[in-house]
XYZ file of C-alpha atoms in Angstrom:
535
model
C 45.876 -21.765 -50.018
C 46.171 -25.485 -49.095
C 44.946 -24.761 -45.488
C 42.000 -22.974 -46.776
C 41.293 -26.000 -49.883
C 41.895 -28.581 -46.870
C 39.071 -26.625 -44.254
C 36.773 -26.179 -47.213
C 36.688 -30.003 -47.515
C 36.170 -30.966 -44.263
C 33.290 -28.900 -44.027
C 32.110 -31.038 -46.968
C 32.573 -34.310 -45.687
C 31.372 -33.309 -42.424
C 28.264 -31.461 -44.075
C 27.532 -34.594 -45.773
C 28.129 -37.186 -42.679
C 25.312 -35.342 -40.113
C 23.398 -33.181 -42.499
C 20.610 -36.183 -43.006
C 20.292 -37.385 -39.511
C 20.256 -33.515 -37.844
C 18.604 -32.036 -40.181
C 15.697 -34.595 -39.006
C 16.694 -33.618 -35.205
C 15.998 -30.112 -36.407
C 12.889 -30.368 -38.711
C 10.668 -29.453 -35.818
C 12.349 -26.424 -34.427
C 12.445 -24.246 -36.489
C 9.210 -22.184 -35.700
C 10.481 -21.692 -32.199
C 13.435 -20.741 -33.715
C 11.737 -17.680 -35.072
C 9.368 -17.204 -32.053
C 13.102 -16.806 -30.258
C 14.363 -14.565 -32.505
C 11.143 -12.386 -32.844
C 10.710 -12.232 -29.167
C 14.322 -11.218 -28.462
C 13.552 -8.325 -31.070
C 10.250 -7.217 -29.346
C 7.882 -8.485 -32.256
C 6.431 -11.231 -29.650
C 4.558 -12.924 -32.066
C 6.125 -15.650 -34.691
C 6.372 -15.410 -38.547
C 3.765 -16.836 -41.055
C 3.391 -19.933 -42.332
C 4.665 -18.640 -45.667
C 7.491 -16.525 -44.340
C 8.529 -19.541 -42.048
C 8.479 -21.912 -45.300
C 10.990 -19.508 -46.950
C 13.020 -19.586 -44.437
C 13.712 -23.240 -43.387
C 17.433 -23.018 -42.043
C 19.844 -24.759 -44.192
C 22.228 -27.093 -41.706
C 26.170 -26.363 -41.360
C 28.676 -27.785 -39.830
C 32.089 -26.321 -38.714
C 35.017 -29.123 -36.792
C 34.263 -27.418 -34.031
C 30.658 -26.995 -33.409
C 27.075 -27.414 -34.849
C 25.271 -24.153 -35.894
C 21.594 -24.051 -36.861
C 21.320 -20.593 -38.669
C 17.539 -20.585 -38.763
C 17.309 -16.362 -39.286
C 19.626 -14.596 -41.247
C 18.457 -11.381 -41.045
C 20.489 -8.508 -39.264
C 18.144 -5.826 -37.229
C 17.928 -1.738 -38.429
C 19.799 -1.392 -34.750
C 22.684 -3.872 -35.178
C 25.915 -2.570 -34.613
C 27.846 -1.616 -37.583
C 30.780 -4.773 -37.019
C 28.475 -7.172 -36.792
C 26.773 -6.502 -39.986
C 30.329 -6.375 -41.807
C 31.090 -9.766 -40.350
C 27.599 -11.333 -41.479
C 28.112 -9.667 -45.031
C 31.373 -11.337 -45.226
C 30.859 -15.302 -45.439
C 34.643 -15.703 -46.440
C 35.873 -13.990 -43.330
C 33.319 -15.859 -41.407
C 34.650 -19.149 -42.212
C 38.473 -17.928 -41.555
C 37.432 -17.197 -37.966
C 35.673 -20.990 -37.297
C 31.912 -20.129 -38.337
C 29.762 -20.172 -41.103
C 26.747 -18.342 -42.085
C 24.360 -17.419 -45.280
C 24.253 -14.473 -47.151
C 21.580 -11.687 -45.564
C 18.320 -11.770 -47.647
C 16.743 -8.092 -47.730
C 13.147 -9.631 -47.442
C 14.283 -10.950 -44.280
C 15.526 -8.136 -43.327
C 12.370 -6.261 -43.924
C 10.372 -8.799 -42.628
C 12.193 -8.097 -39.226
C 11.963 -4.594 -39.660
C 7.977 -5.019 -39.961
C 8.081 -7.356 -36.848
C 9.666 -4.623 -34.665
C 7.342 -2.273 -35.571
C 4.252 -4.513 -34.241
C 5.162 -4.684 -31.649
C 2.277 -6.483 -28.792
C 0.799 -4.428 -26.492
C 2.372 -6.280 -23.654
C 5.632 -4.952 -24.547
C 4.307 -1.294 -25.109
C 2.141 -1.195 -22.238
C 4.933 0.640 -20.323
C 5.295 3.585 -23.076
C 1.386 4.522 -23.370
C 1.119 8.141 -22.254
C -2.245 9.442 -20.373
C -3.733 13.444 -19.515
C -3.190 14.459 -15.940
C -7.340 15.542 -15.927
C -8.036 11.758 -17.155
C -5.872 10.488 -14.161
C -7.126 12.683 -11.916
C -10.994 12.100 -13.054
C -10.341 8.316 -12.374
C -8.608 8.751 -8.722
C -11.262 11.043 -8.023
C -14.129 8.571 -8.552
C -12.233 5.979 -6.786
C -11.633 8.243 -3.563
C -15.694 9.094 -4.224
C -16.566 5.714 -3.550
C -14.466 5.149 -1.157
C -15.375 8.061 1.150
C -18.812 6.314 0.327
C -18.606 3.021 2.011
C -15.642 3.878 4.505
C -16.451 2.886 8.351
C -13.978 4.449 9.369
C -15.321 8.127 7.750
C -18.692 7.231 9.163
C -17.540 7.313 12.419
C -15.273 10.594 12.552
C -18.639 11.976 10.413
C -21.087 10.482 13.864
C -18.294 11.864 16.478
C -18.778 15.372 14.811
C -22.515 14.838 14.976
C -21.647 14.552 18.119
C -19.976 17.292 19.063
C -22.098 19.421 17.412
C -24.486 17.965 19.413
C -23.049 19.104 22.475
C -23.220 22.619 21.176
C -26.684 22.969 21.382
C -26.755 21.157 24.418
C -24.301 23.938 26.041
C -26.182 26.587 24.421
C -29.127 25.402 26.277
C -28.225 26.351 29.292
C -28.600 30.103 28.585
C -32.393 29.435 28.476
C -34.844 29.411 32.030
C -34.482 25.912 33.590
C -37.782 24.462 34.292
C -38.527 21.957 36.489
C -41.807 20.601 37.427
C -41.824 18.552 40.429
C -44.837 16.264 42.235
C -45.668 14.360 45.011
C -48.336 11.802 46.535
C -50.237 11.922 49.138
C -48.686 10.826 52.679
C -49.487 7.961 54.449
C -48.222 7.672 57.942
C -47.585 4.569 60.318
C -45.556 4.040 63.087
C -44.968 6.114 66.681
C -45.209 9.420 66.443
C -46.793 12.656 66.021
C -49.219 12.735 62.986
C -51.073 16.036 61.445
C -54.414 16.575 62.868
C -56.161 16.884 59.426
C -55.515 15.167 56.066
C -56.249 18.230 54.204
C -52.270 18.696 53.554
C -52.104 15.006 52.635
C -53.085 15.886 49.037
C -51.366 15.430 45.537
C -49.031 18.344 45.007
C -47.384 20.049 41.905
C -44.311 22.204 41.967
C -42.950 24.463 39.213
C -39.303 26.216 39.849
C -37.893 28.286 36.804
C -33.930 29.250 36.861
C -32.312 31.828 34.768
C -28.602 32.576 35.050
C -28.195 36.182 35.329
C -24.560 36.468 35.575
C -21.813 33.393 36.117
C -19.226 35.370 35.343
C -18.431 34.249 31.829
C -18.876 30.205 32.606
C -21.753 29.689 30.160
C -20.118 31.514 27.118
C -16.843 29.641 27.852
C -18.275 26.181 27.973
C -19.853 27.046 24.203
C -16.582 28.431 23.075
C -15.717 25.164 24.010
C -18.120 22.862 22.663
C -17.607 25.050 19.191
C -14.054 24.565 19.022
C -14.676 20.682 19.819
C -17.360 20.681 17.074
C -14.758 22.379 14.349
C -11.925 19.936 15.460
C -14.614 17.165 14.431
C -15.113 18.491 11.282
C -11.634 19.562 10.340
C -11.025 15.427 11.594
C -13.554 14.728 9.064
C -11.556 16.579 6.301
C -8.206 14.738 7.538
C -10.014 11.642 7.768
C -10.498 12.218 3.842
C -7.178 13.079 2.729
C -5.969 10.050 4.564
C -8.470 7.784 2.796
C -7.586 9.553 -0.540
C -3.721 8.909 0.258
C -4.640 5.495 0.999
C -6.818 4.543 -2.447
C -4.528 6.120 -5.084
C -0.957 4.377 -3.580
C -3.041 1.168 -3.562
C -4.324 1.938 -7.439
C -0.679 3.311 -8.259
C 0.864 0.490 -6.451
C -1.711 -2.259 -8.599
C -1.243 -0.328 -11.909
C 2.755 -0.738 -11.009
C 2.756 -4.641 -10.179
C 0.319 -4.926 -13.363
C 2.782 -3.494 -15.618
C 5.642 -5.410 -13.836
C 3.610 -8.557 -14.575
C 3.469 -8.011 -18.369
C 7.348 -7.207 -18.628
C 7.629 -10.315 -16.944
C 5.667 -12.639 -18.937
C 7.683 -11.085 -21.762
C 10.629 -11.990 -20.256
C 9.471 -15.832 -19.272
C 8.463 -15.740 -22.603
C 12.032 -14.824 -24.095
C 13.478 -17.260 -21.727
C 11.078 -20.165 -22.601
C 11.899 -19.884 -25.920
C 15.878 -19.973 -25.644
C 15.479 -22.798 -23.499
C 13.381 -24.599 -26.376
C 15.837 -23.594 -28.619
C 18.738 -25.038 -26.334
C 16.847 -28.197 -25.637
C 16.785 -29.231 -29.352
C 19.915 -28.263 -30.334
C 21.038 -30.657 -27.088
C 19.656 -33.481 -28.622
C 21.867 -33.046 -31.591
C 25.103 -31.457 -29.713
C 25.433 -33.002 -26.010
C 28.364 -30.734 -25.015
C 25.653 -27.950 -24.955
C 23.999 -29.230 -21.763
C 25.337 -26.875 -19.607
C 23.966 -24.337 -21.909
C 20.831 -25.658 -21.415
C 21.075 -25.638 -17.756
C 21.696 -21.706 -17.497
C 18.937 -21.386 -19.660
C 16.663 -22.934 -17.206
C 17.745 -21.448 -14.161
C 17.035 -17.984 -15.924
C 13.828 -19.437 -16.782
C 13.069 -20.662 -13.717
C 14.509 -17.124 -12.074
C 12.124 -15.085 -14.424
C 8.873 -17.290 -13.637
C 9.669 -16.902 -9.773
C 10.111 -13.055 -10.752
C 6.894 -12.854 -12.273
C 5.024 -15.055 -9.700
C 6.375 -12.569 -6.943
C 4.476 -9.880 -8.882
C 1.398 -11.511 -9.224
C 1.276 -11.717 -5.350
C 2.051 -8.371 -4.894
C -0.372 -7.212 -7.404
C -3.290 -9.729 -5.666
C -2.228 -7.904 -1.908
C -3.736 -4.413 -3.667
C -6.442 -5.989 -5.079
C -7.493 -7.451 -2.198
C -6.532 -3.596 -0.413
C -8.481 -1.944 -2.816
C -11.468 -4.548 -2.347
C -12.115 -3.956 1.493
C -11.703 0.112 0.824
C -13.907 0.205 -2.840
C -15.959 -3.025 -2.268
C -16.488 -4.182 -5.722
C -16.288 -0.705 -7.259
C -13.653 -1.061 -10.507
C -11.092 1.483 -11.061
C -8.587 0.727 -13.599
C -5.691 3.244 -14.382
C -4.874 4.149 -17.958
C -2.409 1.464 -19.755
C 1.331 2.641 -19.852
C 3.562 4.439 -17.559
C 3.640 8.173 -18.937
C 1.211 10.375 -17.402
C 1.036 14.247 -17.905
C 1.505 14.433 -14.231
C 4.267 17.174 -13.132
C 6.262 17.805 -9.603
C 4.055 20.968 -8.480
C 6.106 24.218 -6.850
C 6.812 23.383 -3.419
C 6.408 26.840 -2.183
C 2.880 27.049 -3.364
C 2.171 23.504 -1.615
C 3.791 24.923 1.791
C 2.044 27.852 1.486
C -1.607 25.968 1.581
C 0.119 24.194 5.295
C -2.089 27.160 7.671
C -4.998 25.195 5.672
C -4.111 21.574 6.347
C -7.524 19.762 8.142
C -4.564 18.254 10.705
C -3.252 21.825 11.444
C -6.910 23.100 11.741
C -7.943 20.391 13.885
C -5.012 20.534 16.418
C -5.582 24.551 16.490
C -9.557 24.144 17.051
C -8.087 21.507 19.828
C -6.174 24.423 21.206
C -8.870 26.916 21.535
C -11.206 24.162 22.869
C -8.949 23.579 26.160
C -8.317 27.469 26.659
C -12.153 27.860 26.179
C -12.460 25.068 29.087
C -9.996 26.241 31.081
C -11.751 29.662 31.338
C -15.162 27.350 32.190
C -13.130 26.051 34.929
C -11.981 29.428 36.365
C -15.230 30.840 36.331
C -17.170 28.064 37.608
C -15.168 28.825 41.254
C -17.116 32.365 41.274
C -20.062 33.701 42.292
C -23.369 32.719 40.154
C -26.368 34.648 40.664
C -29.648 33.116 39.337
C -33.434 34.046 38.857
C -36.035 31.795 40.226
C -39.296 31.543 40.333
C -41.223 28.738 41.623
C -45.289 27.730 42.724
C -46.171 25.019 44.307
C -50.068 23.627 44.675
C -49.715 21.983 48.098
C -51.417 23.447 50.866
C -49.937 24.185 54.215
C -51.624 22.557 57.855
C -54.343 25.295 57.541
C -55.665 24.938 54.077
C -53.851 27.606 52.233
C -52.505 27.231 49.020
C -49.256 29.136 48.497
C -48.725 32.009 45.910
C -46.064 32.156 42.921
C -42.706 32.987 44.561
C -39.612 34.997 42.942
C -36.462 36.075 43.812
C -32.363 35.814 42.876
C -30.524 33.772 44.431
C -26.661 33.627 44.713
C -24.410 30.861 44.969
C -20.963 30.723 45.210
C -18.695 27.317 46.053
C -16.274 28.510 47.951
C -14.409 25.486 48.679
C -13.633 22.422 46.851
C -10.812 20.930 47.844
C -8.351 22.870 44.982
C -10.340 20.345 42.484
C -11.285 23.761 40.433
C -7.963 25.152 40.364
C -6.784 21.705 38.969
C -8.655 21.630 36.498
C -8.048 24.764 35.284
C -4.023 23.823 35.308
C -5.151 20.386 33.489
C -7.241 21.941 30.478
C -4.292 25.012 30.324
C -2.129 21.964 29.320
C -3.783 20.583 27.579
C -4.095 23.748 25.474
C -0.342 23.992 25.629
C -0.450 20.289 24.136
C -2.060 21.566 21.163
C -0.392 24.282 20.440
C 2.720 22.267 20.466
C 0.999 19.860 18.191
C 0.148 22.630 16.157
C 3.942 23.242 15.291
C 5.152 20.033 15.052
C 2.201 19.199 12.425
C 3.126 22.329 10.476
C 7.252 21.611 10.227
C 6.220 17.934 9.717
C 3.850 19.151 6.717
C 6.617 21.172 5.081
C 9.001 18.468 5.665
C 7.245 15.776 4.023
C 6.258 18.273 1.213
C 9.779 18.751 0.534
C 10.663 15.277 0.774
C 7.521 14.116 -1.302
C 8.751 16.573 -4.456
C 12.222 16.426 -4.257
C 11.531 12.093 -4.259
C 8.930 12.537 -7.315
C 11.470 14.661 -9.582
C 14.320 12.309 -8.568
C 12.426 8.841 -9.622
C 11.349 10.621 -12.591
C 14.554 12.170 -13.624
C 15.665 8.632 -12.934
C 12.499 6.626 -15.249
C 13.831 8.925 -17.993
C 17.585 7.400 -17.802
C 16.026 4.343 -16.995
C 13.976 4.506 -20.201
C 17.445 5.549 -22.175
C 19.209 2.724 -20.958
C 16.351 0.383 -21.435
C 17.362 1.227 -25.262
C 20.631 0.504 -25.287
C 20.398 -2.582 -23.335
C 17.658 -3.748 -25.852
C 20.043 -3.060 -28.859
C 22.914 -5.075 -26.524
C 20.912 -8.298 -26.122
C 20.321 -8.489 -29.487
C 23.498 -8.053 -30.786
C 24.692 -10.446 -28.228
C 22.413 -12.694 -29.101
C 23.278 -12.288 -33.428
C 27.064 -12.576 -31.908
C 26.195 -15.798 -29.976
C 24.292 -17.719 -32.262
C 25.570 -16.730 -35.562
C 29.263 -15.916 -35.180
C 30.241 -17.796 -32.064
C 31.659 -14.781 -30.370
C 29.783 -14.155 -27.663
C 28.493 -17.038 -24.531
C 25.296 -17.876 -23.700
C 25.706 -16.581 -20.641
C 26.584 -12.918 -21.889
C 23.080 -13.632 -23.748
C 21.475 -14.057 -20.499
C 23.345 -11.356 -19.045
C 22.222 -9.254 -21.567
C 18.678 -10.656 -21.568
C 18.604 -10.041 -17.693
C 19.457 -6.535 -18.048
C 17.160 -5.405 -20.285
C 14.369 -7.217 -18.167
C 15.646 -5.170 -14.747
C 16.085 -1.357 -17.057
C 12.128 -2.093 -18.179
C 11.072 -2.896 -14.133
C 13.200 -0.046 -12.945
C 11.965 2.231 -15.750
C 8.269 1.231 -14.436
C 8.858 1.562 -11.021
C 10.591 4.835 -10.974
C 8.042 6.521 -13.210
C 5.131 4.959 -11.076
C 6.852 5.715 -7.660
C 7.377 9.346 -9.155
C 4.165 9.748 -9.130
C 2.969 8.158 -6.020
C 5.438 10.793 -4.762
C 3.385 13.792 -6.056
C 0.002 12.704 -4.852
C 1.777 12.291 -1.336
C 3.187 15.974 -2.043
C -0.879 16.919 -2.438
C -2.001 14.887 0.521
C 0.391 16.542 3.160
C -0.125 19.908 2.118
C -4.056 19.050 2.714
C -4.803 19.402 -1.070
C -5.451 16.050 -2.521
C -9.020 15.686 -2.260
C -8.647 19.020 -3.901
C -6.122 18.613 -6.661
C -8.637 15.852 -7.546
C -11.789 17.825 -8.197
C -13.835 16.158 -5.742
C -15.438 17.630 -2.771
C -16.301 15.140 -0.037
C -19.623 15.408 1.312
């Protein structure tokens, strides 16, 4: 009893030597005070004037340290222990500390400040339709299949082997060719012609139709066909690339974006315990070192958030050179209706991949030219016809001429056969590429689905822990500045985890889904899944 009368009056002559003097050291913090306390509870915004006027901290003083009690109130989610040792001010001041009773309007008043949250802090929780994702990829991919270079020119290469096409089939029709020549003039030694009569302007016409060539014709079309399909099948992979390429940048933006807000949030929190720290400093100089850790986390959060803002300006300026100054902007929050697809039904669309079509139109092309090759060695037998206007030394014009004619190059040095051996390899080449493109495809599938289930099955625990660690840090924080139990660096701590559960939360989800639009684009169903056909 005499311990307790004795402790009760030095907290009255103390109360009365430094109340005056810090209470004027502490008449201007109070409002960031409650911007602390409302942004380490999520509310993010500070009190009203009139709330902040009831609440003007009363000053207390303990032997052992200064406490500035400026809220009172205990959150819905405090553990159960710390609200018995906040209801109990004579237990308090048995273990060193001393607080105020808990007012229920402040407790409400916290209650409503949770509950408004700012959108910065629910950005990460909005939830969007698959279709409305999908619609916004979609017009992104649209304009960039619009302006791509790089699309252009696979699109003029399979102009041009289309072009080729016709050319080969042109060679089924009669060659015509229409030849002419001057009249001579003669100088020198030598014999000359006795009359200029032959020394006239001549025309000559020769038509050439292939009657047979053993197959060479047909081949080289085969050929030029299967080119022309492996152009357009490069057109279609050309695409799904592109499409790969526009939604991870979007994905990848919408990702640093939301990183960015959870960061300001958490400079935020930071900047406001280090106001906090710096003015109870002025009153309490054994608290520096406080102070200190609270501005290397500050200065640790604005480095974290500075790091996103690059990253987030390296896909803008990605998605600038592949939309131009096209806008896409993803729905706000994390949650999208977007679901890991059956990988058996993605492997199963592998036969129509444009990279497995284009390797086996490759194929056919070199067994088409290879079969070119043999049968250019053989015979080729030909109609002609030709006429030709000149006149011979007596005066006489000659008369159309006709025939077939048959031509066969029997030697060539093995060139022919060589040929043939190159363009069966290179046949071979394909076909191997064929395979190795298909078990590639189901591979990456596979890897793409089993990733996008894992990061989400791992945003989900993410977003569970996120919880708890949010109802830690604040309890730490009630434990720390009310009761004296807890550091300031547990605080921190505490503070630091709840910032790295959000960014993992974000980055899982986000990744998860980058996962299943790589799961579309190597089964050759992106462009697809999104609705859009690429013309």
């Amino acid at each position: 009893m005499n311990n307790n009368f004795h402790y009760v009056l030095t907290l009255i002559s103390a109360g009365f030597l430094f109340a005056f003097p810090a209470a004027q050291g502490f008449a201007g913090k109070d409002d960031e005070l409650l911007q602390f306390v409302s942004l380490a509870d999520g509310a993010g915004a500070p009190a009203s004037k009139s709330v902040r006027a009831e609440q003007k901290p009363t000053l207390i003083m303990t032997p052992d340290s200064i406490a500035v009690p400026a809220i009172r109130e205990i959150p819905q989610h405090a553990g159960k222990a710390e609200t018995q040792n906040l209801s109990a001010p004579e237990q308090n001041v048995k273990n060193g500390s001393a607080t105020l009773p808990r007012q229920e309007e402040q407790s409400s008043r916290w209650a409503r400040s949770t509950a408004s949250a700012p959108r910065s802090q629910l950005a990460e929780t909005g939830s969007a339709s698959g279709a409305d994702i999908r619609a916004l990829l979609a017009r992104a991919v649209n304009q960039a299949v619009r302006i791509s270079p790089r699309l252009s020119s696979v699109r003029y290469q399979a102009e041009a082997a289309q072009g080729s096409v016709e050319e080969a089939k042109g060679q089924r029709w009669p060659q015509v060719d229409v030849t002419s020549s001057s009249q001579s003039l003669y100088f020198g030694s030598g014999n000359r012609p006795a009359s200029g009569k032959n020394d006239v302007v001549s025309l000559g016409v020769n038509m050439a139709t292939t009657l047979y060539d053993f197959g060479q014709t047909s081949s080289t079309i085969r050929a030029r066909e299967d080119q022309a399909s492996a152009a357009d099948a490069a057109i279609s992979a050309e695409a799904e690339s592109l499409a790969l390429d526009v939604s991870a940048a979007l994905l990848e933006r919408h990702k640093q974006q939301l990183i960015i807000s959870i960061s300001e949030d958490y400079v935020r929190r930071m900047k406001s315990l280090t106001d906090m720290l710096s003015g109870i400093v002025d009153v309490d100089q054994g608290r520096r070192s406080e102070l200190t850790q609270a501005r290397g986390r500050l200065l640790s959060a604005q480095a974290s958030l500075d790091s996103a803002v690059a990253r987030a300006r390296d896909q803008d300026i990605l998605l600038q050179r592949l939309l131009g100054h096209f806008e896409v902007s993803l729905p706000p929050g994390s949650e999208w209706e977007l679901s890991v697809p059956d990988g058996a039904r993605l492997a199963s669309q592998i036969p129509n991949n444009p990279l497995i079509l284009k390797a086996l139109a490759e194929a056919r092309a070199a067994r088409s030219e290879a079969e070119a090759v043999r049968s250019s060695g053989l015979p080729k037998i030909n109609w002609v016809v030709s006429k030709n206007t000149g006149q011979d030394e007596l005066g006489r014009r000659q008369a159309f001429q006709t025939g077939v004619q048959v031509s066969w190059g029997i030697f060539r040095g093995g060139s022919n056969s060589a040929a043939e051996r190159a363009a069966l390899a290179r046949a071979e080449a394909s076909m191997q590429s064929v395979e190795e493109q298909r078990r590639d495809s189901e591979q990456r599938i596979h890897a793409s689905l089993q990733d996008a289930g894992a990061l989400l099955e791992r945003a989900a625990l993410y977003h569970n822990l996120t919880a708890e660690t949010d109802r830690i840090r604040l309890a730490f924080f009630e434990q720390w500045y009310h009761l004296g139990k807890r550091t300031l660096l547990d605080v921190l701590s505490a503070e630091s985890d709840y910032y790295n559960n959000r960014v993992s939360e974000v980055t899982s989800r986000v990744d998860g889904y980058a996962s299943v639009i790589r799961g579309y684009a190597n089964a050759g169903m992106l462009i697809q899944w999104l609705g859009k056909r690429i013309k």
